[in-house]
Amino acid sequence: MLSVLASLLVFHQKNLPVSLSAGQMTDLIYTEKELVQSLREYIKAEESKLAAVKSWANKLDDLTRVSTSDPEGYLGHPVNAYKLMKRLNTEWTELESLVLQNPSDGFISNMSTHRQYFPDEEDATGAAKALMRLQDTYQLDSEAFARGKLPGVHSDALLSVDDCYDMGKTAYNEADYYHAVLWMQQALKQLDAGEEAVVSKADILDYLSYSVYQMGDLPRAIELTRRLVAIDSSHQRAGGNLRYFEKLLFKQLNEMNQAYEPPSEEPIQLGTYSRPKDHLPERETYEALCRGEGLKMVRYEETRLFCRYQDGQMNPRLLLKPIKEEDEWDSPHIVRYMNILSDEEIGKIKELAKPRLARATVRDPKTGVLTTANYRVSKSAWLEAEDDPVIARVNQRIEDITGLTVDTAELLQVANYGVGGQYEPHYDFSRKDEPDAFKRLGTGNRVATFLNYMSDVEAGGATVFPDFGAAIWPRKGTAVFWYNLFKSGEGDYRTRHAACPVLVGSKWVSNKWIHERGQEFRRPCGLTEVD
């Protein structure tokens, strides 16, 4: 506005005559009025900007007061975690642009300093996908998320119309029309209920109608597109889409010799459309186990599970204080150890791991090189015995309990699963079609897994075994142990397992992958392939 004001002043100063007629003076009166109007618009723009910044500051002051009182608990709610990522990735940038209209050196300097720590577009997209992952696994509709109604939890962490729209747009941009429909429908529902939003109804209907078409529901796509045309008859795509959809539907009805049936009046919700199949063959079984459904332990098998004291075959360090051991499953044998890690040890392990946490990796079966993968979503760090006496003590404890040497084991891996964090069904050992997976280590295959639970999880986060229908729930301070290989060295394919997405809370684990070399006399080879 200042530039406009300056240009007006320059223009009129350059064209002032030496003597002015009454008519010319009258023109100057109107010119001054125009200048005053420009000045008013400038003041209004500044006041509007300041009001917007004040509103932001007040809102964020209340928000940060709540979030900093219990950061881990606050981020344990998936909606809070998503909105933090979205806020830092999008909304703070918008605020920066607003302030930049009349630069404020202090604010911009602060933004520049902290920008390196902000999530990027990929992080924001990942947070949205995490909510969709939870939605699928735990069969939650968009309404539940938008209203903060998660299983066993009710909070005021809400999703606005614009939040739902952004969720739907993220899915749409990934050609994930199934989730695009669910979230655009929720955005439309909240907008129709009178909630205020930046996004327009026309924009929502545009994405929703095309996504519904992609899901194969032509009658409903036509009905939604007609709503769009009624709102914005000049929309650049709506008219063409409507004609195309109607022509396509007419052709299909003729080919099938059917009469037109109007679309269902039932609103779109979870279950209206089938979720497309993906790469994971046991997806339904895996997700059912995560929800606590489909567990296959029968009464007869339960009678074969026992608890006992474990002294590590008369290990001197365990004789006076043996470990409590419980059977979690009979075959393959999975056991849980009680009171493996103290709160102090857990605190120290987390302290050592936090500065080193990076996106968790998996070992490429062909090259043996560690790489990231979409099916493993967590942050992990690797700790050596030399890092702290606590790590050396934990390693020794694992060796004492299992009777297996950890000299050839991998480093202690610490993993943190936040909102939607998971590790889809996988094997810990390398299969015959990937013989070079651990070649670089030179220690043979992963013979066993020792998994420490370092936190309780409010909801979700179970370790599940789809092959035989077991689900093991995290309990802070406990650990579970199983063999990945038979004594013959052959892989036990029943041990394919997964870490379910964390629904509410934060899941901390640490694990030790124990390798074959050095176990020759500690776990001798069996007489048959499956001993």
mmCIF file with all atom_site columns, N, CA, C and O in Angstrom, residues 55-83:
data_model
loop_
_atom_site.group_PDB
_atom_site.id
_atom_site.type_symbol
_atom_site.label_atom_id
_atom_site.label_alt_id
_atom_site.label_comp_id
_atom_site.label_asym_id
_atom_site.label_entity_id
_atom_site.label_seq_id
_atom_site.pdbx_PDB_ins_code
_atom_site.Cartn_x
_atom_site.Cartn_y
_atom_site.Cartn_z
_atom_site.occupancy
_atom_site.B_iso_or_equiv
_atom_site.pdbx_formal_charge
_atom_site.auth_seq_id
_atom_site.auth_comp_id
_atom_site.auth_asym_id
_atom_site.auth_atom_id
_atom_site.pdbx_PDB_model_num
ATOM 1   N N  . SER A 1 55 ? -4.105 -12.953 16.979 1.00 0.00 ? 55 SER A N  1
ATOM 2   C CA . SER A 1 55 ? -4.959 -14.134 17.119 1.00 0.00 ? 55 SER A CA 1
ATOM 3   C C  . SER A 1 55 ? -4.123 -15.411 17.131 1.00 0.00 ? 55 SER A C  1
ATOM 4   O O  . SER A 1 55 ? -4.340 -16.314 17.933 1.00 0.00 ? 55 SER A O  1
ATOM 5   N N  . TRP A 1 56 ? -3.138 -15.453 16.227 1.00 0.00 ? 56 TRP A N  1
ATOM 6   C CA . TRP A 1 56 ? -2.226 -16.605 16.179 1.00 0.00 ? 56 TRP A CA 1
ATOM 7   C C  . TRP A 1 56 ? -1.467 -16.751 17.490 1.00 0.00 ? 56 TRP A C  1
ATOM 8   O O  . TRP A 1 56 ? -1.343 -17.839 18.041 1.00 0.00 ? 56 TRP A O  1
ATOM 9   N N  . ALA A 1 57 ? -0.930 -15.608 17.972 1.00 0.00 ? 57 ALA A N  1
ATOM 10  C CA . ALA A 1 57 ? -0.134 -15.644 19.198 1.00 0.00 ? 57 ALA A CA 1
ATOM 11  C C  . ALA A 1 57 ? -0.957 -16.141 20.378 1.00 0.00 ? 57 ALA A C  1
ATOM 12  O O  . ALA A 1 57 ? -0.492 -16.964 21.185 1.00 0.00 ? 57 ALA A O  1
ATOM 13  N N  . ASN A 1 58 ? -2.205 -15.660 20.496 1.00 0.00 ? 58 ASN A N  1
ATOM 14  C CA . ASN A 1 58 ? -3.077 -16.085 21.600 1.00 0.00 ? 58 ASN A CA 1
ATOM 15  C C  . ASN A 1 58 ? -3.390 -17.570 21.513 1.00 0.00 ? 58 ASN A C  1
ATOM 16  O O  . ASN A 1 58 ? -3.353 -18.295 22.507 1.00 0.00 ? 58 ASN A O  1
ATOM 17  N N  . LYS A 1 59 ? -3.712 -18.016 20.287 1.00 0.00 ? 59 LYS A N  1
ATOM 18  C CA . LYS A 1 59 ? -4.046 -19.433 20.101 1.00 0.00 ? 59 LYS A CA 1
ATOM 19  C C  . LYS A 1 59 ? -2.855 -20.325 20.431 1.00 0.00 ? 59 LYS A C  1
ATOM 20  O O  . LYS A 1 59 ? -2.975 -21.331 21.135 1.00 0.00 ? 59 LYS A O  1
ATOM 21  N N  . LEU A 1 60 ? -1.685 -19.947 19.927 1.00 0.00 ? 60 LEU A N  1
ATOM 22  C CA . LEU A 1 60 ? -0.492 -20.771 20.133 1.00 0.00 ? 60 LEU A CA 1
ATOM 23  C C  . LEU A 1 60 ? 0.016  -20.694 21.562 1.00 0.00 ? 60 LEU A C  1
ATOM 24  O O  . LEU A 1 60 ? 0.637  -21.628 22.064 1.00 0.00 ? 60 LEU A O  1
ATOM 25  N N  . ASP A 1 61 ? -0.242 -19.578 22.236 1.00 0.00 ? 61 ASP A N  1
ATOM 26  C CA . ASP A 1 61 ? 0.138  -19.458 23.641 1.00 0.00 ? 61 ASP A CA 1
ATOM 27  C C  . ASP A 1 61 ? -0.606 -20.496 24.469 1.00 0.00 ? 61 ASP A C  1
ATOM 28  O O  . ASP A 1 61 ? -0.024 -21.205 25.298 1.00 0.00 ? 61 ASP A O  1
ATOM 29  N N  . ASP A 1 62 ? -1.924 -20.596 24.218 1.00 0.00 ? 62 ASP A N  1
ATOM 30  C CA . ASP A 1 62 ? -2.729 -21.611 24.921 1.00 0.00 ? 62 ASP A CA 1
ATOM 31  C C  . ASP A 1 62 ? -2.293 -23.015 24.530 1.00 0.00 ? 62 ASP A C  1
ATOM 32  O O  . ASP A 1 62 ? -2.198 -23.913 25.376 1.00 0.00 ? 62 ASP A O  1
ATOM 33  N N  . LEU A 1 63 ? -2.018 -23.195 23.238 1.00 0.00 ? 63 LEU A N  1
ATOM 34  C CA . LEU A 1 63 ? -1.663 -24.522 22.728 1.00 0.00 ? 63 LEU A CA 1
ATOM 35  C C  . LEU A 1 63 ? -0.334 -25.000 23.296 1.00 0.00 ? 63 LEU A C  1
ATOM 36  O O  . LEU A 1 63 ? -0.202 -26.133 23.761 1.00 0.00 ? 63 LEU A O  1
ATOM 37  N N  . THR A 1 64 ? 0.682  -24.116 23.283 1.00 0.00 ? 64 THR A N  1
ATOM 38  C CA . THR A 1 64 ? 2.007  -24.521 23.777 1.00 0.00 ? 64 THR A CA 1
ATOM 39  C C  . THR A 1 64 ? 2.017  -24.706 25.283 1.00 0.00 ? 64 THR A C  1
ATOM 40  O O  . THR A 1 64 ? 2.802  -25.487 25.808 1.00 0.00 ? 64 THR A O  1
ATOM 41  N N  . ARG A 1 65 ? 1.127  -23.971 25.998 1.00 0.00 ? 65 ARG A N  1
ATOM 42  C CA . ARG A 1 65 ? 1.033  -24.165 27.446 1.00 0.00 ? 65 ARG A CA 1
ATOM 43  C C  . ARG A 1 65 ? 0.598  -25.600 27.765 1.00 0.00 ? 65 ARG A C  1
ATOM 44  O O  . ARG A 1 65 ? 1.113  -26.237 28.675 1.00 0.00 ? 65 ARG A O  1
ATOM 45  N N  . VAL A 1 66 ? -0.346 -26.103 26.956 1.00 0.00 ? 66 VAL A N  1
ATOM 46  C CA . VAL A 1 66 ? -0.827 -27.487 27.143 1.00 0.00 ? 66 VAL A CA 1
ATOM 47  C C  . VAL A 1 66 ? 0.223  -28.491 26.677 1.00 0.00 ? 66 VAL A C  1
ATOM 48  O O  . VAL A 1 66 ? 0.537  -29.451 27.380 1.00 0.00 ? 66 VAL A O  1
ATOM 49  N N  . SER A 1 67 ? 0.800  -28.251 25.492 1.00 0.00 ? 67 SER A N  1
ATOM 50  C CA . SER A 1 67 ? 1.725  -29.236 24.914 1.00 0.00 ? 67 SER A CA 1
ATOM 51  C C  . SER A 1 67 ? 3.016  -29.358 25.714 1.00 0.00 ? 67 SER A C  1
ATOM 52  O O  . SER A 1 67 ? 3.561  -30.445 25.861 1.00 0.00 ? 67 SER A O  1
ATOM 53  N N  . THR A 1 68 ? 3.527  -28.243 26.261 1.00 0.00 ? 68 THR A N  1
ATOM 54  C CA . THR A 1 68 ? 4.796  -28.311 27.002 1.00 0.00 ? 68 THR A CA 1
ATOM 55  C C  . THR A 1 68 ? 4.630  -28.834 28.415 1.00 0.00 ? 68 THR A C  1
ATOM 56  O O  . THR A 1 68 ? 5.611  -29.204 29.059 1.00 0.00 ? 68 THR A O  1
ATOM 57  N N  . SER A 1 69 ? 3.402  -28.881 28.914 1.00 0.00 ? 69 SER A N  1
ATOM 58  C CA . SER A 1 69 ? 3.189  -29.431 30.255 1.00 0.00 ? 69 SER A CA 1
ATOM 59  C C  . SER A 1 69 ? 3.438  -30.936 30.284 1.00 0.00 ? 69 SER A C  1
ATOM 60  O O  . SER A 1 69 ? 3.838  -31.491 31.298 1.00 0.00 ? 69 SER A O  1
ATOM 61  N N  . ASP A 1 70 ? 3.185  -31.602 29.149 1.00 0.00 ? 70 ASP A N  1
ATOM 62  C CA . ASP A 1 70 ? 3.445  -33.048 29.049 1.00 0.00 ? 70 ASP A CA 1
ATOM 63  C C  . ASP A 1 70 ? 3.688  -33.374 27.583 1.00 0.00 ? 70 ASP A C  1
ATOM 64  O O  . ASP A 1 70 ? 2.810  -33.897 26.899 1.00 0.00 ? 70 ASP A O  1
ATOM 65  N N  . PRO A 1 71 ? 4.899  -33.039 27.063 1.00 0.00 ? 71 PRO A N  1
ATOM 66  C CA . PRO A 1 71 ? 5.166  -33.199 25.627 1.00 0.00 ? 71 PRO A CA 1
ATOM 67  C C  . PRO A 1 71 ? 4.904  -34.601 25.109 1.00 0.00 ? 71 PRO A C  1
ATOM 68  O O  . PRO A 1 71 ? 4.280  -34.778 24.069 1.00 0.00 ? 71 PRO A O  1
ATOM 69  N N  . GLU A 1 72 ? 5.379  -35.630 25.832 1.00 0.00 ? 72 GLU A N  1
ATOM 70  C CA . GLU A 1 72 ? 5.235  -36.996 25.323 1.00 0.00 ? 72 GLU A CA 1
ATOM 71  C C  . GLU A 1 72 ? 3.779  -37.431 25.337 1.00 0.00 ? 72 GLU A C  1
ATOM 72  O O  . GLU A 1 72 ? 3.299  -38.073 24.409 1.00 0.00 ? 72 GLU A O  1
ATOM 73  N N  . GLY A 1 73 ? 3.057  -37.027 26.405 1.00 0.00 ? 73 GLY A N  1
ATOM 74  C CA . GLY A 1 73 ? 1.637  -37.367 26.471 1.00 0.00 ? 73 GLY A CA 1
ATOM 75  C C  . GLY A 1 73 ? 0.846  -36.648 25.400 1.00 0.00 ? 73 GLY A C  1
ATOM 76  O O  . GLY A 1 73 ? -0.060 -37.214 24.792 1.00 0.00 ? 73 GLY A O  1
ATOM 77  N N  . TYR A 1 74 ? 1.178  -35.368 25.160 1.00 0.00 ? 74 TYR A N  1
ATOM 78  C CA . TYR A 1 74 ? 0.501  -34.587 24.115 1.00 0.00 ? 74 TYR A CA 1
ATOM 79  C C  . TYR A 1 74 ? 0.718  -35.210 22.754 1.00 0.00 ? 74 TYR A C  1
ATOM 80  O O  . TYR A 1 74 ? -0.224 -35.396 21.985 1.00 0.00 ? 74 TYR A O  1
ATOM 81  N N  . LEU A 1 75 ? 1.982  -35.572 22.442 1.00 0.00 ? 75 LEU A N  1
ATOM 82  C CA . LEU A 1 75 ? 2.286  -36.160 21.138 1.00 0.00 ? 75 LEU A CA 1
ATOM 83  C C  . LEU A 1 75 ? 1.832  -37.607 21.039 1.00 0.00 ? 75 LEU A C  1
ATOM 84  O O  . LEU A 1 75 ? 1.827  -38.183 19.959 1.00 0.00 ? 75 LEU A O  1
ATOM 85  N N  . GLY A 1 76 ? 1.461  -38.187 22.171 1.00 0.00 ? 76 GLY A N  1
ATOM 86  C CA . GLY A 1 76 ? 0.950  -39.552 22.152 1.00 0.00 ? 76 GLY A CA 1
ATOM 87  C C  . GLY A 1 76 ? -0.396 -39.665 21.470 1.00 0.00 ? 76 GLY A C  1
ATOM 88  O O  . GLY A 1 76 ? -0.818 -40.747 21.084 1.00 0.00 ? 76 GLY A O  1
ATOM 89  N N  . HIS A 1 77 ? -1.106 -38.506 21.353 1.00 0.00 ? 77 HIS A N  1
ATOM 90  C CA . HIS A 1 77 ? -2.387 -38.515 20.637 1.00 0.00 ? 77 HIS A CA 1
ATOM 91  C C  . HIS A 1 77 ? -2.105 -38.260 19.162 1.00 0.00 ? 77 HIS A C  1
ATOM 92  O O  . HIS A 1 77 ? -1.488 -37.249 18.807 1.00 0.00 ? 77 HIS A O  1
ATOM 93  N N  . PRO A 1 78 ? -2.528 -39.160 18.267 1.00 0.00 ? 78 PRO A N  1
ATOM 94  C CA . PRO A 1 78 ? -2.167 -39.042 16.852 1.00 0.00 ? 78 PRO A CA 1
ATOM 95  C C  . PRO A 1 78 ? -2.644 -37.760 16.189 1.00 0.00 ? 78 PRO A C  1
ATOM 96  O O  . PRO A 1 78 ? -1.972 -37.226 15.319 1.00 0.00 ? 78 PRO A O  1
ATOM 97  N N  . VAL A 1 79 ? -3.792 -37.228 16.611 1.00 0.00 ? 79 VAL A N  1
ATOM 98  C CA . VAL A 1 79 ? -4.278 -35.988 16.006 1.00 0.00 ? 79 VAL A CA 1
ATOM 99  C C  . VAL A 1 79 ? -3.364 -34.822 16.380 1.00 0.00 ? 79 VAL A C  1
ATOM 100 O O  . VAL A 1 79 ? -3.041 -33.968 15.550 1.00 0.00 ? 79 VAL A O  1
ATOM 101 N N  . ASN A 1 80 ? -2.927 -34.782 17.663 1.00 0.00 ? 80 ASN A N  1
ATOM 102 C CA . ASN A 1 80 ? -2.009 -33.726 18.082 1.00 0.00 ? 80 ASN A CA 1
ATOM 103 C C  . ASN A 1 80 ? -0.709 -33.790 17.289 1.00 0.00 ? 80 ASN A C  1
ATOM 104 O O  . ASN A 1 80 ? -0.169 -32.766 16.867 1.00 0.00 ? 80 ASN A O  1
ATOM 105 N N  . ALA A 1 81 ? -0.192 -35.003 17.095 1.00 0.00 ? 81 ALA A N  1
ATOM 106 C CA . ALA A 1 81 ? 1.058  -35.166 16.348 1.00 0.00 ? 81 ALA A CA 1
ATOM 107 C C  . ALA A 1 81 ? 0.885  -34.712 14.898 1.00 0.00 ? 81 ALA A C  1
ATOM 108 O O  . ALA A 1 81 ? 1.745  -34.009 14.346 1.00 0.00 ? 81 ALA A O  1
ATOM 109 N N  . TYR A 1 82 ? -0.225 -35.076 14.280 1.00 0.00 ? 82 TYR A N  1
ATOM 110 C CA . TYR A 1 82 ? -0.481 -34.674 12.890 1.00 0.00 ? 82 TYR A CA 1
ATOM 111 C C  . TYR A 1 82 ? -0.591 -33.159 12.778 1.00 0.00 ? 82 TYR A C  1
ATOM 112 O O  . TYR A 1 82 ? 0.004  -32.546 11.897 1.00 0.00 ? 82 TYR A O  1
ATOM 113 N N  . LYS A 1 83 ? -1.350 -32.544 13.708 1.00 0.00 ? 83 LYS A N  1
ATOM 114 C CA . LYS A 1 83 ? -1.569 -31.110 13.608 1.00 0.00 ? 83 LYS A CA 1
ATOM 115 C C  . LYS A 1 83 ? -0.289 -30.322 13.879 1.00 0.00 ? 83 LYS A C  1
ATOM 116 O O  . LYS A 1 83 ? -0.090 -29.242 13.321 1.00 0.00 ? 83 LYS A O  1
#
